[in-house]
Coordinates of C-alpha atoms in Angstrom, one line a residue:
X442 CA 119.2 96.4 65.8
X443 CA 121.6 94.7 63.6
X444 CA 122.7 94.9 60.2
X445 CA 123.0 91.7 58.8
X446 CA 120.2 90.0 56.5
X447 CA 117.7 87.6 57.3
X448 CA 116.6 85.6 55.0
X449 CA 113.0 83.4 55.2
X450 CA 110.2 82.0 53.3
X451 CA 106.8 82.8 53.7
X452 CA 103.8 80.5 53.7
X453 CA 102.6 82.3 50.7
X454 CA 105.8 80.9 48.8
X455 CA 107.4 84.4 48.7
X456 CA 111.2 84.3 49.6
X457 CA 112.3 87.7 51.6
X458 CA 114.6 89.4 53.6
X459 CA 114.7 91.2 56.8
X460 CA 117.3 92.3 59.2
X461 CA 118.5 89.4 61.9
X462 CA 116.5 91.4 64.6
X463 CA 113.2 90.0 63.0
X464 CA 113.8 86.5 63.8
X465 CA 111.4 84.7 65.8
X466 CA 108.7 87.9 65.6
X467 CA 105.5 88.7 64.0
X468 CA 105.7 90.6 61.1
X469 CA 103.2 91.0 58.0
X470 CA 104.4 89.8 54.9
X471 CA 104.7 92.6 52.6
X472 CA 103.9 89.8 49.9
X473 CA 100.5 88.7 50.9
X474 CA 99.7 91.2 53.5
X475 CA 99.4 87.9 56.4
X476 CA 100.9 88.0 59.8
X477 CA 103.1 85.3 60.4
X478 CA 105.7 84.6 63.3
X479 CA 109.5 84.5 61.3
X480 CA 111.7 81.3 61.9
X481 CA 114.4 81.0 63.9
X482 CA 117.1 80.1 61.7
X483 CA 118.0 81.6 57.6
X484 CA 115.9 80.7 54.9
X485 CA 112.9 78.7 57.3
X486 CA 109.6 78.7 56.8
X487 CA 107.3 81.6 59.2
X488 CA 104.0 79.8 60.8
X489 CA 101.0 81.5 61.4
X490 CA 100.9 83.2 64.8
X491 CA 98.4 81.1 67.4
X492 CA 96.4 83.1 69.9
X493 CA 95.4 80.2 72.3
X494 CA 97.1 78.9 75.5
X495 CA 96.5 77.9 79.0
X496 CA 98.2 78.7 82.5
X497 CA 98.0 76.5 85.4
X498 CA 94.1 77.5 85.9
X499 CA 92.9 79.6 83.0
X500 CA 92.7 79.2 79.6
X501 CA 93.1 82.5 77.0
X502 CA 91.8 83.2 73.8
X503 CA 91.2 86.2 71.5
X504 CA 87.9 87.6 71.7
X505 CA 85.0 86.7 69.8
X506 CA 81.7 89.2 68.6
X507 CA 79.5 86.5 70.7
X508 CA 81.6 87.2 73.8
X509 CA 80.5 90.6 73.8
X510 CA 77.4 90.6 77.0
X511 CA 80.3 88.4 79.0
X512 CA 82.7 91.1 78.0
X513 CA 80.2 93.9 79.1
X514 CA 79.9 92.3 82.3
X515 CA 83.6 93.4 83.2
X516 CA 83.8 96.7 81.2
X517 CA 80.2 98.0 82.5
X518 CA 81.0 97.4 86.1
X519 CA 81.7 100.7 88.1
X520 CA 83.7 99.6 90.5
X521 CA 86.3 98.4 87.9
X522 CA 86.4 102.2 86.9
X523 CA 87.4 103.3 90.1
X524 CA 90.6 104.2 89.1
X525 CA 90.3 104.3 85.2
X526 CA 90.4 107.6 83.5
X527 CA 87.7 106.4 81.1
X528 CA 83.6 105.4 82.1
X529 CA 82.4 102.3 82.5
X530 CA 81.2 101.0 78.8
X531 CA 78.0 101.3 77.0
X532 CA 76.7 98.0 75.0
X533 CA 78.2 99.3 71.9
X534 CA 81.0 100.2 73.4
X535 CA 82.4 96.5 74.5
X536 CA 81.0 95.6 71.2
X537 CA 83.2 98.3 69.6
X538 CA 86.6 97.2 71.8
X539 CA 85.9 93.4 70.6
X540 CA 85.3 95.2 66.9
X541 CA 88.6 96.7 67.2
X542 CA 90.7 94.0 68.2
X543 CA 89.5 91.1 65.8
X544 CA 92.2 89.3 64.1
X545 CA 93.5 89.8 61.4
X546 CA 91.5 92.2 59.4
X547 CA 91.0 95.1 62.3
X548 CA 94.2 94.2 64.3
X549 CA 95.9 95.6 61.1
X550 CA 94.6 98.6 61.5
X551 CA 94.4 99.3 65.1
X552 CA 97.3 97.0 66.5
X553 CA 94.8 96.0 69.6
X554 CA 94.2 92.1 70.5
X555 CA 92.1 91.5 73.3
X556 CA 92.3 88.3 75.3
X557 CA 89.7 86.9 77.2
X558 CA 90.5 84.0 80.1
X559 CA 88.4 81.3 81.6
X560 CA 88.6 79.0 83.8
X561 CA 90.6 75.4 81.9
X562 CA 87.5 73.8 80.7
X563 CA 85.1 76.3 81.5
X564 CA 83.8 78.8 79.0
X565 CA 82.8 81.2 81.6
X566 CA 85.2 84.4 80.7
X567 CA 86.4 86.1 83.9
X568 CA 87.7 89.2 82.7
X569 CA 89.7 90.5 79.6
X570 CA 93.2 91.4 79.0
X571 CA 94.3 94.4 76.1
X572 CA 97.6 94.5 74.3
X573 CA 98.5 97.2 72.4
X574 CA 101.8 96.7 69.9
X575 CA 104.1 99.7 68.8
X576 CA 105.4 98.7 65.0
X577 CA 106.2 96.7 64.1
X578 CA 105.5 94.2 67.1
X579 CA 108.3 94.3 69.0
X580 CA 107.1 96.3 72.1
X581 CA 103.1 96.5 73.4
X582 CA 101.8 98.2 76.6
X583 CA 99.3 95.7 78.9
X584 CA 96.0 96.6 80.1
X585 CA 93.9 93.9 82.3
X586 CA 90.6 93.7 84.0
X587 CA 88.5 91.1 86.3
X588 CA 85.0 90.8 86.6
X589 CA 84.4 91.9 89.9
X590 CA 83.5 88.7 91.8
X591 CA 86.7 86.9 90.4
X592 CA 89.5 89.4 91.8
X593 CA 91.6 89.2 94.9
X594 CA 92.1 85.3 93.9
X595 CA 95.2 85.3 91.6
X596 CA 93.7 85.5 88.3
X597 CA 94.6 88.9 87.8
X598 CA 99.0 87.8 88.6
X599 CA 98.3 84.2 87.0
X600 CA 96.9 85.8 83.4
X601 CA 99.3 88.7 83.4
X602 CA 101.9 86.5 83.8
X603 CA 100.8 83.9 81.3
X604 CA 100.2 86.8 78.3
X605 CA 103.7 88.1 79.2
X606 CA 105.2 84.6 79.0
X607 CA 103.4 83.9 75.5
X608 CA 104.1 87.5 74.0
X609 CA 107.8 87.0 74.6
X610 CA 107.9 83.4 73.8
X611 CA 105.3 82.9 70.7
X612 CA 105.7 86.6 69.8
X613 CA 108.9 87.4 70.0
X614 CA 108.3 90.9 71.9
X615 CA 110.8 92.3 73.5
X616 CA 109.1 95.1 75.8
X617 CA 106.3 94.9 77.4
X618 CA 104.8 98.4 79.3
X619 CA 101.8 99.2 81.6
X620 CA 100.9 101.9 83.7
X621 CA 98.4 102.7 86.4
X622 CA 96.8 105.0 88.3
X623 CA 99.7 105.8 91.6
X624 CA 96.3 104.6 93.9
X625 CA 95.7 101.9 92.4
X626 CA 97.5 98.9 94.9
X627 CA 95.7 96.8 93.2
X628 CA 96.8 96.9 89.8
X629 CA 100.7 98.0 90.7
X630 CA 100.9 94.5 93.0
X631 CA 99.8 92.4 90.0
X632 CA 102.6 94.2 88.2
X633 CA 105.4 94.1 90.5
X634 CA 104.2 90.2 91.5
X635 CA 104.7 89.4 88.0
X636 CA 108.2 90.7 87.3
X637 CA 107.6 94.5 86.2
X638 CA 109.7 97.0 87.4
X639 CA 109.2 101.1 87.5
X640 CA 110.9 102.7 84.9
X641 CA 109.1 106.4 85.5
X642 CA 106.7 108.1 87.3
X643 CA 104.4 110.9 85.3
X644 CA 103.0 113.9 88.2
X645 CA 99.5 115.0 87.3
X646 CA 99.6 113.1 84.1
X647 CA 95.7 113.8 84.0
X648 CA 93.1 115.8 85.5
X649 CA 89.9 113.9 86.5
X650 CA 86.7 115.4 86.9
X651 CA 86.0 113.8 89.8
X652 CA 89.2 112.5 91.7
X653 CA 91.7 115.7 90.5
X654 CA 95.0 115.7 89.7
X655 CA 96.3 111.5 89.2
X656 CA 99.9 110.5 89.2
X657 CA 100.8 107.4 87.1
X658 CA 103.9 105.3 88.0
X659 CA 105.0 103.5 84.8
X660 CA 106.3 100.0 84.3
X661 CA 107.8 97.6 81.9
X662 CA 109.1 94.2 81.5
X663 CA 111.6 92.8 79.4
X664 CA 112.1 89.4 77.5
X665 CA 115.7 90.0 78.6
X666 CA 117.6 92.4 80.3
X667 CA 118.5 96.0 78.9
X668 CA 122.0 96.3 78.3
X669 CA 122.9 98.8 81.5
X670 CA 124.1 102.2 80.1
X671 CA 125.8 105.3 81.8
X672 CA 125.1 108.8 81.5
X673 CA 127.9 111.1 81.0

């Protein structure tokens, strides 16, 4: 990060300073506790982060309590489990994941947001996408699931791409991580059609009851590229 001080003013009509890094990214205001997205140049005025926006066929919002029985529809399905290390939810828990995530008074807490998408001017939700932010918003890890009738069509590469394009655009993240179960072709496809690359690769990273020992390549993508570096 740098050194240097940036200086902006918040909506609340507090004037502060951060370091240049900050620029352009979410932050809370320490002031009145609201997220806001920091201006580009010194002594602008932050906006309030949106959490809408549309790709050429689907349409993404945050979730909503009333989306819950949609939601449940894509988190209770088994064979969207087949290579999660968690079950397939209960009622309350898709009502708990939207709980968690809802913006702004939980997401302070739990740094979740969870996106549903629908077809553009449909309100039909066709699966959900999580992101999880490391503080203070700079880096998040993806997670993304279809209902099972609307997969193997291109939603899954058009929505991960979109919420990538909007987190480093609208966001200002930086880093963006996801990782997989190694068997999943699915999911690593999606990944590697939309720009991630494998940084690592974790052996027996968990033992399932049911399917043993899983290996989990890991991948990330980056709003620009690292800096290369050498290892003495």
């Amino acid at each position: 990060m740098g050194s240097s001080s940036f200086v902006y003013n918040c909506l609340c009509g507090s004037r502060l300073a951060v370091d240049e890094f900050f620029s352009r990214k979410m932050l809370q205001c320490p002031s009145c506790r609201k997220f806001v997205i920091l201006p580009s140049e010194r002594d602008g005025v932050a906006s309030y982060p949106q959490f809408e926006f549309e790709t050429s066929r689907l349409a993404l919002r945050l979730a909503r309590r009333k989306d819950w029985r949609a939601l449940h529809q894509v988190y209770n399905a088994p064979q969207n489990f087949a290579y999660e290390l968690s079950q397939p939810d209960t009622e309350r828990g898709t009502r708990d994941k939207i709980r968690r995530s809802l913006f702004p008074s939980k997401f302070a807490k739990s740094n979740i947001l969870l996106f549903t998408l629908c077809k553009r001017e449909e309100n039909e939700i066709l699966g959900a996408i999580s992101v999880t932010f490391k503080l203070p918003y700079y880096a998040a890890d993806l997670g993304f699931m279809l209902r099972a009738d609307c997969q193997n069509q291109g939603f899954g590469t058009e929505s991960v791409a979109g919420i990538c394009q909007f987190l480093f655009q609208r966001i200002g993240v930086e880093k963006i991580s996801a990782m997989t179960d190694a068997k999943n072709k699915a999911c690593r496809t999606v990944l590697e059609k939309t720009g991630f690359t494998r940084e690592g690769y974790l052996n027996k990273f968990f033992h399932h009851p049911e399917r043993g020992w899983l290996d989990a390549p890991l991948y990330s993508l980056f709003a620009s590229p690292p800096d290369a570096t050498s290892e003495a």
